[in-house]
Amino acid sequence: MLKIAVPNKGSLAETAAWMLEEAGYRGRRDAKELISVDARNEVEFFYLRPRDIATYVGSGALDVGITGRDLLLDSGSPATEVQGLGFARSTFRFAGQAGRFGSVQDLAGARVASSYTVLVEQHLASLGVEATLVRLDGAVESAVRLGVADAVADVVETGATLRAQGLEVFGDPILSSEAVLITSGRDAPGLATLKRRLDGVIVARDFVLVDYDIERSRLDAAIRVASGFESATVSPLHDPEWAAVRVMVRRAETNAIMDALADVGARAIIVTRIHAARI
């Protein structure tokens, strides 16, 4: 069976479980289960701490897993990223007291607190900056105020939590992270199927189908608005002067595309969600 590591808690867990279910796999039914078997798909799921998943996969004990890119890089594991999964996106950055640091080079000789000391050390080394790393588990925003560190390196979303502690971000981002599929590097049975199914879930999540009717004289203008994933599907209508068109468009662009199609004369514009896909 294909052995898959799945986050057991935290921000990654819920969406990872949803994606696997949408991909046709049967996950655990009891949140206390550590292992569950999907015999129909010949898959075995192992529910682990997100921070440990890269270690298990990299050791070869498990074939594949879902974790954060930041956790993968910080682990030092030989596991490799197969693809981004498009959720749990975050930016990893330095922050310090307002006005104290202008660039990463200003961290030379400073103390930097982080839960990702391996990742931060590698980044600083690549820039030729020597600093003292202070490892903390969990929230690090209070480290500067409490005198444990001069700066922190942490996940930044809106920056509101940092500002509440009197901190501001500086320098370029260390890393842009998201949930990723990782592998041990072995060509395990079922891995290609898993990847293809997850690709289908991502497409179904990010795209919709748009159907509309258009006069043939305006067809080219309408297709310029939305040409489709490969190309538009154009079908004849009973009235030979009109055609029915179907295209895939990005969900985030749906309303703007509907407006643009209406502007060029499209009628009966209908949007349909995609439940599953193979591209």
PDB file of C-alpha atoms in Angstrom:
ATOM      1  CA  MET A   1       0.000   0.000   0.000  1.00  0.00           C
ATOM      2  CA  LEU A   2       1.012   3.614  -0.551  1.00  0.00           C
ATOM      3  CA  LYS A   3       1.895   5.055   2.873  1.00  0.00           C
ATOM      4  CA  ILE A   4       0.807   8.693   3.219  1.00  0.00           C
ATOM      5  CA  ALA A   5       1.627  11.046   6.106  1.00  0.00           C
ATOM      6  CA  VAL A   6      -1.193  13.478   6.901  1.00  0.00           C
ATOM      7  CA  PRO A   7      -1.158  16.395   9.391  1.00  0.00           C
ATOM      8  CA  ASN A   8      -3.079  15.421  12.533  1.00  0.00           C
ATOM      9  CA  LYS A   9      -3.804  18.963  13.696  1.00  0.00           C
ATOM     10  CA  GLY A  10      -3.168  22.619  13.034  1.00  0.00           C
ATOM     11  CA  SER A  11      -3.879  24.830  10.023  1.00  0.00           C
ATOM     12  CA  LEU A  12      -2.810  22.149   7.535  1.00  0.00           C
ATOM     13  CA  ALA A  13      -4.949  19.301   8.838  1.00  0.00           C
ATOM     14  CA  GLU A  14      -8.504  20.259   7.854  1.00  0.00           C
ATOM     15  CA  THR A  15      -7.799  21.291   4.263  1.00  0.00           C
ATOM     16  CA  ALA A  16      -5.430  18.361   3.683  1.00  0.00           C
ATOM     17  CA  ALA A  17      -8.140  15.943   4.837  1.00  0.00           C
ATOM     18  CA  TRP A  18     -10.706  17.683   2.606  1.00  0.00           C
ATOM     19  CA  MET A  19      -8.429  17.489  -0.450  1.00  0.00           C
ATOM     20  CA  LEU A  20      -7.816  13.779   0.050  1.00  0.00           C
ATOM     21  CA  GLU A  21     -11.536  13.142   0.463  1.00  0.00           C
ATOM     22  CA  GLU A  22     -12.288  15.132  -2.710  1.00  0.00           C
ATOM     23  CA  ALA A  23      -9.626  13.045  -4.435  1.00  0.00           C
ATOM     24  CA  GLY A  24     -11.629   9.921  -3.628  1.00  0.00           C
ATOM     25  CA  TYR A  25      -9.739   8.594  -0.613  1.00  0.00           C
ATOM     26  CA  ARG A  26     -11.321   7.421   2.611  1.00  0.00           C
ATOM     27  CA  GLY A  27      -9.662   9.037   5.622  1.00  0.00           C
ATOM     28  CA  ARG A  28     -10.136   8.416   9.307  1.00  0.00           C
ATOM     29  CA  ARG A  29     -13.577   8.589  10.859  1.00  0.00           C
ATOM     30  CA  ASP A  30     -12.322   8.986  14.433  1.00  0.00           C
ATOM     31  CA  ALA A  31     -10.062  11.944  15.243  1.00  0.00           C
ATOM     32  CA  LYS A  32      -8.167   9.752  17.717  1.00  0.00           C
ATOM     33  CA  GLU A  33      -7.055   7.286  15.063  1.00  0.00           C
ATOM     34  CA  LEU A  34      -3.331   7.413  14.320  1.00  0.00           C
ATOM     35  CA  ILE A  35      -3.519   5.074  11.317  1.00  0.00           C
ATOM     36  CA  SER A  36      -6.341   4.370   8.883  1.00  0.00           C
ATOM     37  CA  VAL A  37      -6.517   2.064   5.886  1.00  0.00           C
ATOM     38  CA  ASP A  38      -8.310   2.725   2.600  1.00  0.00           C
ATOM     39  CA  ALA A  39      -8.231  -0.787   1.188  1.00  0.00           C
ATOM     40  CA  ARG A  40     -10.169   0.115  -1.965  1.00  0.00           C
ATOM     41  CA  ASN A  41      -7.507   2.612  -3.024  1.00  0.00           C
ATOM     42  CA  GLU A  42      -4.618   0.609  -1.537  1.00  0.00           C
ATOM     43  CA  VAL A  43      -3.569   3.491   0.685  1.00  0.00           C
ATOM     44  CA  GLU A  44      -2.565   3.669   4.349  1.00  0.00           C
ATOM     45  CA  PHE A  45      -2.770   7.015   6.160  1.00  0.00           C
ATOM     46  CA  PHE A  46      -0.555   7.957   9.111  1.00  0.00           C
ATOM     47  CA  TYR A  47      -1.656  10.993  11.139  1.00  0.00           C
ATOM     48  CA  LEU A  48       1.386  12.842  12.460  1.00  0.00           C
ATOM     49  CA  ARG A  49       2.515  16.215  13.795  1.00  0.00           C
ATOM     50  CA  PRO A  50       3.096  18.464  10.770  1.00  0.00           C
ATOM     51  CA  ARG A  51       6.649  19.202  11.919  1.00  0.00           C
ATOM     52  CA  ASP A  52       7.513  15.480  11.981  1.00  0.00           C
ATOM     53  CA  ILE A  53       6.119  14.532   8.566  1.00  0.00           C
ATOM     54  CA  ALA A  54       9.205  15.505   6.547  1.00  0.00           C
ATOM     55  CA  THR A  55      11.402  13.412   8.842  1.00  0.00           C
ATOM     56  CA  TYR A  56       9.259  10.294   8.437  1.00  0.00           C
ATOM     57  CA  VAL A  57       9.007  10.699   4.668  1.00  0.00           C
ATOM     58  CA  GLY A  58      12.667  11.569   4.241  1.00  0.00           C
ATOM     59  CA  SER A  59      13.701   8.456   6.162  1.00  0.00           C
ATOM     60  CA  GLY A  60      11.745   6.272   3.747  1.00  0.00           C
ATOM     61  CA  ALA A  61       9.445   4.990   6.489  1.00  0.00           C
ATOM     62  CA  LEU A  62       6.545   6.613   4.624  1.00  0.00           C
ATOM     63  CA  ASP A  63       6.240   7.178   0.880  1.00  0.00           C
ATOM     64  CA  VAL A  64       4.630  10.590   0.659  1.00  0.00           C
ATOM     65  CA  GLY A  65       3.184  13.297   2.890  1.00  0.00           C
ATOM     66  CA  ILE A  66       1.516  16.684   3.137  1.00  0.00           C
ATOM     67  CA  THR A  67       3.267  19.371   5.158  1.00  0.00           C
ATOM     68  CA  GLY A  68       4.364  22.997   4.926  1.00  0.00           C
ATOM     69  CA  ARG A  69       7.271  24.052   2.724  1.00  0.00           C
ATOM     70  CA  ASP A  70       8.717  25.903   5.716  1.00  0.00           C
ATOM     71  CA  LEU A  71       8.560  22.748   7.844  1.00  0.00           C
ATOM     72  CA  LEU A  72      10.172  20.690   5.086  1.00  0.00           C
ATOM     73  CA  LEU A  73      13.116  23.077   4.692  1.00  0.00           C
ATOM     74  CA  ASP A  74      13.569  23.527   8.437  1.00  0.00           C
ATOM     75  CA  SER A  75      13.638  19.771   9.033  1.00  0.00           C
ATOM     76  CA  GLY A  76      16.807  19.194   7.034  1.00  0.00           C
ATOM     77  CA  SER A  77      15.138  16.059   5.681  1.00  0.00           C
ATOM     78  CA  PRO A  78      16.147  14.621   2.296  1.00  0.00           C
ATOM     79  CA  ALA A  79      12.449  14.458   1.372  1.00  0.00           C
ATOM     80  CA  THR A  80      11.678  16.409  -1.788  1.00  0.00           C
ATOM     81  CA  GLU A  81       8.789  18.675  -2.738  1.00  0.00           C
ATOM     82  CA  VAL A  82       6.607  17.280  -5.512  1.00  0.00           C
ATOM     83  CA  GLN A  83       4.156  20.163  -5.874  1.00  0.00           C
ATOM     84  CA  GLY A  84       2.489  23.031  -4.078  1.00  0.00           C
ATOM     85  CA  LEU A  85      -1.100  22.416  -3.017  1.00  0.00           C
ATOM     86  CA  GLY A  86      -2.282  26.014  -2.968  1.00  0.00           C
ATOM     87  CA  PHE A  87      -3.442  26.372   0.633  1.00  0.00           C
ATOM     88  CA  ALA A  88      -1.961  27.441   3.997  1.00  0.00           C
ATOM     89  CA  ARG A  89       0.010  30.143   2.191  1.00  0.00           C
ATOM     90  CA  SER A  90       2.238  32.307   4.381  1.00  0.00           C
ATOM     91  CA  THR A  91       5.307  34.533   4.225  1.00  0.00           C
ATOM     92  CA  PHE A  92       8.283  34.044   6.520  1.00  0.00           C
ATOM     93  CA  ARG A  93      10.005  37.314   7.503  1.00  0.00           C
ATOM     94  CA  PHE A  94      12.259  39.073   9.990  1.00  0.00           C
ATOM     95  CA  ALA A  95      10.820  41.605  12.427  1.00  0.00           C
ATOM     96  CA  GLY A  96      12.306  43.854  15.108  1.00  0.00           C
ATOM     97  CA  GLN A  97      11.638  46.990  17.086  1.00  0.00           C
ATOM     98  CA  ALA A  98      10.360  49.780  14.878  1.00  0.00           C
ATOM     99  CA  GLY A  99      13.249  51.722  13.378  1.00  0.00           C
ATOM    100  CA  ARG A 100      16.060  49.523  14.726  1.00  0.00           C
ATOM    101  CA  PHE A 101      16.699  47.344  11.668  1.00  0.00           C
ATOM    102  CA  GLY A 102      16.690  48.507   8.078  1.00  0.00           C
ATOM    103  CA  SER A 103      17.992  45.391   6.352  1.00  0.00           C
ATOM    104  CA  VAL A 104      18.950  41.799   7.076  1.00  0.00           C
ATOM    105  CA  GLN A 105      22.629  42.847   7.182  1.00  0.00           C
ATOM    106  CA  ASP A 106      21.813  44.834  10.330  1.00  0.00           C
ATOM    107  CA  LEU A 107      21.268  41.514  12.130  1.00  0.00           C
ATOM    108  CA  ALA A 108      25.027  40.845  12.272  1.00  0.00           C
ATOM    109  CA  GLY A 109      25.856  39.995  15.898  1.00  0.00           C
ATOM    110  CA  ALA A 110      22.199  40.170  16.975  1.00  0.00           C
ATOM    111  CA  ARG A 111      20.061  37.508  18.644  1.00  0.00           C
ATOM    112  CA  VAL A 112      17.243  36.177  16.446  1.00  0.00           C
ATOM    113  CA  ALA A 113      14.421  34.096  17.920  1.00  0.00           C
ATOM    114  CA  SER A 114      12.513  31.650  15.745  1.00  0.00           C
ATOM    115  CA  SER A 115      10.779  28.297  15.699  1.00  0.00           C
ATOM    116  CA  TYR A 116      12.601  27.623  12.406  1.00  0.00           C
ATOM    117  CA  THR A 117      16.249  28.054  13.353  1.00  0.00           C
ATOM    118  CA  VAL A 118      17.619  25.734  10.648  1.00  0.00           C
ATOM    119  CA  LEU A 119      15.800  27.629   7.937  1.00  0.00           C
ATOM    120  CA  VAL A 120      16.851  31.012   9.348  1.00  0.00           C
ATOM    121  CA  GLU A 121      20.472  29.948   9.805  1.00  0.00           C
ATOM    122  CA  GLN A 122      20.674  28.785   6.191  1.00  0.00           C
ATOM    123  CA  HIS A 123      19.139  32.021   4.953  1.00  0.00           C
ATOM    124  CA  LEU A 124      21.495  34.219   6.979  1.00  0.00           C
ATOM    125  CA  ALA A 125      24.492  32.160   5.899  1.00  0.00           C
ATOM    126  CA  SER A 126      23.524  32.631   2.249  1.00  0.00           C
ATOM    127  CA  LEU A 127      23.684  36.403   2.860  1.00  0.00           C
ATOM    128  CA  GLY A 128      26.945  36.253   4.824  1.00  0.00           C
ATOM    129  CA  VAL A 129      25.304  37.404   8.057  1.00  0.00           C
ATOM    130  CA  GLU A 130      26.379  35.902  11.399  1.00  0.00           C
ATOM    131  CA  ALA A 131      23.809  36.060  14.200  1.00  0.00           C
ATOM    132  CA  THR A 132      22.924  34.069  17.318  1.00  0.00           C
ATOM    133  CA  LEU A 133      19.829  31.906  16.840  1.00  0.00           C
ATOM    134  CA  VAL A 134      17.443  31.422  19.750  1.00  0.00           C
ATOM    135  CA  ARG A 135      15.083  28.486  19.251  1.00  0.00           C
ATOM    136  CA  LEU A 136      11.571  28.888  20.650  1.00  0.00           C
ATOM    137  CA  ASP A 137       8.593  26.599  20.125  1.00  0.00           C
ATOM    138  CA  GLY A 138       5.348  28.340  19.315  1.00  0.00           C
ATOM    139  CA  ALA A 139       4.755  32.098  19.277  1.00  0.00           C
ATOM    140  CA  VAL A 140       7.949  34.165  19.237  1.00  0.00           C
ATOM    141  CA  GLU A 141       6.450  37.678  19.115  1.00  0.00           C
ATOM    142  CA  SER A 142       7.165  38.351  22.810  1.00  0.00           C
ATOM    143  CA  ALA A 143      10.845  37.426  22.602  1.00  0.00           C
ATOM    144  CA  VAL A 144      12.027  40.991  21.931  1.00  0.00           C
ATOM    145  CA  ARG A 145       9.888  42.607  24.627  1.00  0.00           C
ATOM    146  CA  LEU A 146      11.051  40.027  27.180  1.00  0.00           C
ATOM    147  CA  GLY A 147      14.706  40.540  26.267  1.00  0.00           C
ATOM    148  CA  VAL A 148      15.300  37.042  24.931  1.00  0.00           C
ATOM    149  CA  ALA A 149      16.140  38.276  21.430  1.00  0.00           C
ATOM    150  CA  ASP A 150      16.787  41.414  19.417  1.00  0.00           C
ATOM    151  CA  ALA A 151      14.675  40.293  16.463  1.00  0.00           C
ATOM    152  CA  VAL A 152      12.411  37.447  15.432  1.00  0.00           C
ATOM    153  CA  ALA A 153      11.845  35.413  12.287  1.00  0.00           C
ATOM    154  CA  ASP A 154       8.312  34.141  11.932  1.00  0.00           C
ATOM    155  CA  VAL A 155       5.322  33.563   9.711  1.00  0.00           C
ATOM    156  CA  VAL A 156       3.680  36.858   8.796  1.00  0.00           C
ATOM    157  CA  GLU A 157       0.145  37.138   7.451  1.00  0.00           C
ATOM    158  CA  THR A 158      -1.291  40.594   8.177  1.00  0.00           C
ATOM    159  CA  GLY A 159       1.463  41.706  10.568  1.00  0.00           C
ATOM    160  CA  ALA A 160      -1.125  42.709  13.200  1.00  0.00           C
ATOM    161  CA  THR A 161       0.296  40.386  15.874  1.00  0.00           C
ATOM    162  CA  LEU A 162       3.794  41.781  15.368  1.00  0.00           C
ATOM    163  CA  ARG A 163       2.596  45.375  15.499  1.00  0.00           C
ATOM    164  CA  ALA A 164       0.784  44.645  18.761  1.00  0.00           C
ATOM    165  CA  GLN A 165       4.196  43.768  20.212  1.00  0.00           C
ATOM    166  CA  GLY A 166       5.803  46.926  18.842  1.00  0.00           C
ATOM    167  CA  LEU A 167       7.569  45.105  15.998  1.00  0.00           C
ATOM    168  CA  GLU A 168       7.822  45.803  12.279  1.00  0.00           C
ATOM    169  CA  VAL A 169       8.986  43.600   9.421  1.00  0.00           C
ATOM    170  CA  PHE A 170      12.166  44.445   7.526  1.00  0.00           C
ATOM    171  CA  GLY A 171      14.219  43.024   4.696  1.00  0.00           C
ATOM    172  CA  ASP A 172      13.080  40.741   1.910  1.00  0.00           C
ATOM    173  CA  PRO A 173      10.938  37.707   2.747  1.00  0.00           C
ATOM    174  CA  ILE A 174      12.905  34.655   3.844  1.00  0.00           C
ATOM    175  CA  LEU A 175      10.440  32.289   2.232  1.00  0.00           C
ATOM    176  CA  SER A 176       6.980  32.094   0.707  1.00  0.00           C
ATOM    177  CA  SER A 177       5.423  28.923   2.058  1.00  0.00           C
ATOM    178  CA  GLU A 178       2.338  26.820   1.414  1.00  0.00           C
ATOM    179  CA  ALA A 179       1.188  23.258   1.908  1.00  0.00           C
ATOM    180  CA  VAL A 180       3.191  20.911  -0.301  1.00  0.00           C
ATOM    181  CA  LEU A 181       3.183  17.281  -1.311  1.00  0.00           C
ATOM    182  CA  ILE A 182       6.526  15.687  -0.479  1.00  0.00           C
ATOM    183  CA  THR A 183       8.029  12.310  -1.335  1.00  0.00           C
ATOM    184  CA  SER A 184      10.817  10.047  -0.184  1.00  0.00           C
ATOM    185  CA  GLY A 185      12.078   9.861  -3.746  1.00  0.00           C
ATOM    186  CA  ARG A 186      11.007   6.281  -4.311  1.00  0.00           C
ATOM    187  CA  ASP A 187       8.665   5.466  -7.177  1.00  0.00           C
ATOM    188  CA  ALA A 188       6.006   4.018  -4.895  1.00  0.00           C
ATOM    189  CA  PRO A 189       2.924   2.279  -6.348  1.00  0.00           C
ATOM    190  CA  GLY A 190      -0.050   4.624  -6.345  1.00  0.00           C
ATOM    191  CA  LEU A 191       1.996   7.840  -6.165  1.00  0.00           C
ATOM    192  CA  ALA A 192       1.227   8.852  -9.752  1.00  0.00           C
ATOM    193  CA  THR A 193      -2.480   8.270  -9.112  1.00  0.00           C
ATOM    194  CA  LEU A 194      -2.388  10.365  -5.929  1.00  0.00           C
ATOM    195  CA  LYS A 195      -0.672  13.244  -7.713  1.00  0.00           C
ATOM    196  CA  ARG A 196      -3.094  13.099 -10.660  1.00  0.00           C
ATOM    197  CA  ARG A 197      -6.078  13.111  -8.300  1.00  0.00           C
ATOM    198  CA  LEU A 198      -4.753  16.025  -6.259  1.00  0.00           C
ATOM    199  CA  ASP A 199      -4.102  17.937  -9.487  1.00  0.00           C
ATOM    200  CA  GLY A 200      -7.760  17.359 -10.344  1.00  0.00           C
ATOM    201  CA  VAL A 201      -8.896  18.698  -6.972  1.00  0.00           C
ATOM    202  CA  ILE A 202      -6.761  21.825  -7.424  1.00  0.00           C
ATOM    203  CA  VAL A 203      -8.224  22.443 -10.883  1.00  0.00           C
ATOM    204  CA  ALA A 204     -11.772  21.890  -9.612  1.00  0.00           C
ATOM    205  CA  ARG A 205     -11.124  24.313  -6.744  1.00  0.00           C
ATOM    206  CA  ASP A 206      -9.552  27.032  -8.873  1.00  0.00           C
ATOM    207  CA  PHE A 207     -11.658  26.874 -12.052  1.00  0.00           C
ATOM    208  CA  VAL A 208     -15.331  26.989 -13.063  1.00  0.00           C
ATOM    209  CA  LEU A 209     -17.201  26.336 -16.306  1.00  0.00           C
ATOM    210  CA  VAL A 210     -18.809  29.279 -18.075  1.00  0.00           C
ATOM    211  CA  ASP A 211     -21.505  28.662 -20.706  1.00  0.00           C
ATOM    212  CA  TYR A 212     -23.033  31.375 -22.858  1.00  0.00           C
ATOM    213  CA  ASP A 213     -24.733  32.059 -26.179  1.00  0.00           C
ATOM    214  CA  ILE A 214     -23.236  34.510 -28.650  1.00  0.00           C
ATOM    215  CA  GLU A 215     -23.908  35.711 -32.173  1.00  0.00           C
ATOM    216  CA  ARG A 216     -21.352  34.186 -34.516  1.00  0.00           C
ATOM    217  CA  SER A 217     -20.363  37.623 -35.730  1.00  0.00           C
ATOM    218  CA  ARG A 218     -19.205  38.401 -32.181  1.00  0.00           C
ATOM    219  CA  LEU A 219     -17.721  34.980 -31.411  1.00  0.00           C
ATOM    220  CA  ASP A 220     -14.079  35.971 -31.909  1.00  0.00           C
ATOM    221  CA  ALA A 221     -14.463  38.947 -29.570  1.00  0.00           C
ATOM    222  CA  ALA A 222     -16.041  36.734 -26.908  1.00  0.00           C
ATOM    223  CA  ILE A 223     -13.278  34.118 -27.158  1.00  0.00           C
ATOM    224  CA  ARG A 224     -10.675  36.847 -26.751  1.00  0.00           C
ATOM    225  CA  VAL A 225     -12.294  37.579 -23.382  1.00  0.00           C
ATOM    226  CA  ALA A 226     -11.996  33.946 -22.263  1.00  0.00           C
ATOM    227  CA  SER A 227     -10.215  31.422 -24.465  1.00  0.00           C
ATOM    228  CA  GLY A 228     -10.626  28.467 -22.103  1.00  0.00           C
ATOM    229  CA  PHE A 229      -8.148  26.068 -20.511  1.00  0.00           C
ATOM    230  CA  GLU A 230      -7.097  24.635 -23.870  1.00  0.00           C
ATOM    231  CA  SER A 231      -9.548  26.363 -26.202  1.00  0.00           C
ATOM    232  CA  ALA A 232     -13.237  27.168 -26.176  1.00  0.00           C
ATOM    233  CA  THR A 233     -15.867  24.548 -27.017  1.00  0.00           C
ATOM    234  CA  VAL A 234     -18.200  26.026 -29.644  1.00  0.00           C
ATOM    235  CA  SER A 235     -21.471  24.264 -30.536  1.00  0.00           C
ATOM    236  CA  PRO A 236     -24.115  25.218 -33.108  1.00  0.00           C
ATOM    237  CA  LEU A 237     -27.576  26.356 -32.053  1.00  0.00           C
ATOM    238  CA  HIS A 238     -30.859  25.953 -33.944  1.00  0.00           C
ATOM    239  CA  ASP A 239     -30.443  29.549 -35.121  1.00  0.00           C
ATOM    240  CA  PRO A 240     -27.406  29.359 -37.438  1.00  0.00           C
ATOM    241  CA  GLU A 241     -26.483  32.943 -36.570  1.00  0.00           C
ATOM    242  CA  TRP A 242     -25.817  31.955 -32.932  1.00  0.00           C
ATOM    243  CA  ALA A 243     -23.451  29.556 -31.150  1.00  0.00           C
ATOM    244  CA  ALA A 244     -23.190  28.075 -27.660  1.00  0.00           C
ATOM    245  CA  VAL A 245     -19.766  28.378 -26.007  1.00  0.00           C
ATOM    246  CA  ARG A 246     -18.260  26.608 -22.990  1.00  0.00           C
ATOM    247  CA  VAL A 247     -14.939  27.596 -21.382  1.00  0.00           C
ATOM    248  CA  MET A 248     -13.020  26.988 -18.185  1.00  0.00           C
ATOM    249  CA  VAL A 249     -12.020  30.167 -16.346  1.00  0.00           C
ATOM    250  CA  ARG A 250     -10.330  30.884 -13.047  1.00  0.00           C
ATOM    251  CA  ARG A 251     -12.860  31.141 -10.249  1.00  0.00           C
ATOM    252  CA  ALA A 252     -11.367  34.403  -8.975  1.00  0.00           C
ATOM    253  CA  GLU A 253     -11.916  36.030 -12.395  1.00  0.00           C
ATOM    254  CA  THR A 254     -15.471  34.780 -12.914  1.00  0.00           C
ATOM    255  CA  ASN A 255     -17.459  37.966 -12.367  1.00  0.00           C
ATOM    256  CA  ALA A 256     -15.075  40.164 -14.353  1.00  0.00           C
ATOM    257  CA  ILE A 257     -15.230  37.701 -17.268  1.00  0.00           C
ATOM    258  CA  MET A 258     -19.042  37.540 -17.095  1.00  0.00           C
ATOM    259  CA  ASP A 259     -19.181  41.343 -17.267  1.00  0.00           C
ATOM    260  CA  ALA A 260     -16.789  41.424 -20.232  1.00  0.00           C
ATOM    261  CA  LEU A 261     -18.760  38.717 -22.074  1.00  0.00           C
ATOM    262  CA  ALA A 262     -21.987  40.638 -21.539  1.00  0.00           C
ATOM    263  CA  ASP A 263     -20.288  43.752 -22.932  1.00  0.00           C
ATOM    264  CA  VAL A 264     -19.480  41.959 -26.211  1.00  0.00           C
ATOM    265  CA  GLY A 265     -23.031  40.650 -26.566  1.00  0.00           C
ATOM    266  CA  ALA A 266     -23.059  37.243 -24.813  1.00  0.00           C
ATOM    267  CA  ARG A 267     -26.391  36.096 -23.401  1.00  0.00           C
ATOM    268  CA  ALA A 268     -27.580  33.345 -21.059  1.00  0.00           C
ATOM    269  CA  ILE A 269     -24.236  33.359 -19.225  1.00  0.00           C
ATOM    270  CA  ILE A 270     -24.188  30.497 -16.726  1.00  0.00           C
ATOM    271  CA  VAL A 271     -21.450  29.483 -14.266  1.00  0.00           C
ATOM    272  CA  THR A 272     -21.100  25.891 -13.058  1.00  0.00           C
ATOM    273  CA  ARG A 273     -18.781  24.581 -10.380  1.00  0.00           C
ATOM    274  CA  ILE A 274     -16.442  21.729 -11.258  1.00  0.00           C
ATOM    275  CA  HIS A 275     -16.671  18.805  -8.845  1.00  0.00           C
ATOM    276  CA  ALA A 276     -13.675  16.854 -10.182  1.00  0.00           C
ATOM    277  CA  ALA A 277     -11.270  17.079 -13.094  1.00  0.00           C
ATOM    278  CA  ARG A 278      -8.431  15.358 -14.916  1.00  0.00           C
ATOM    279  CA  ILE A 279      -6.313  17.736 -16.965  1.00  0.00           C
TER     280      ILE A 279
END
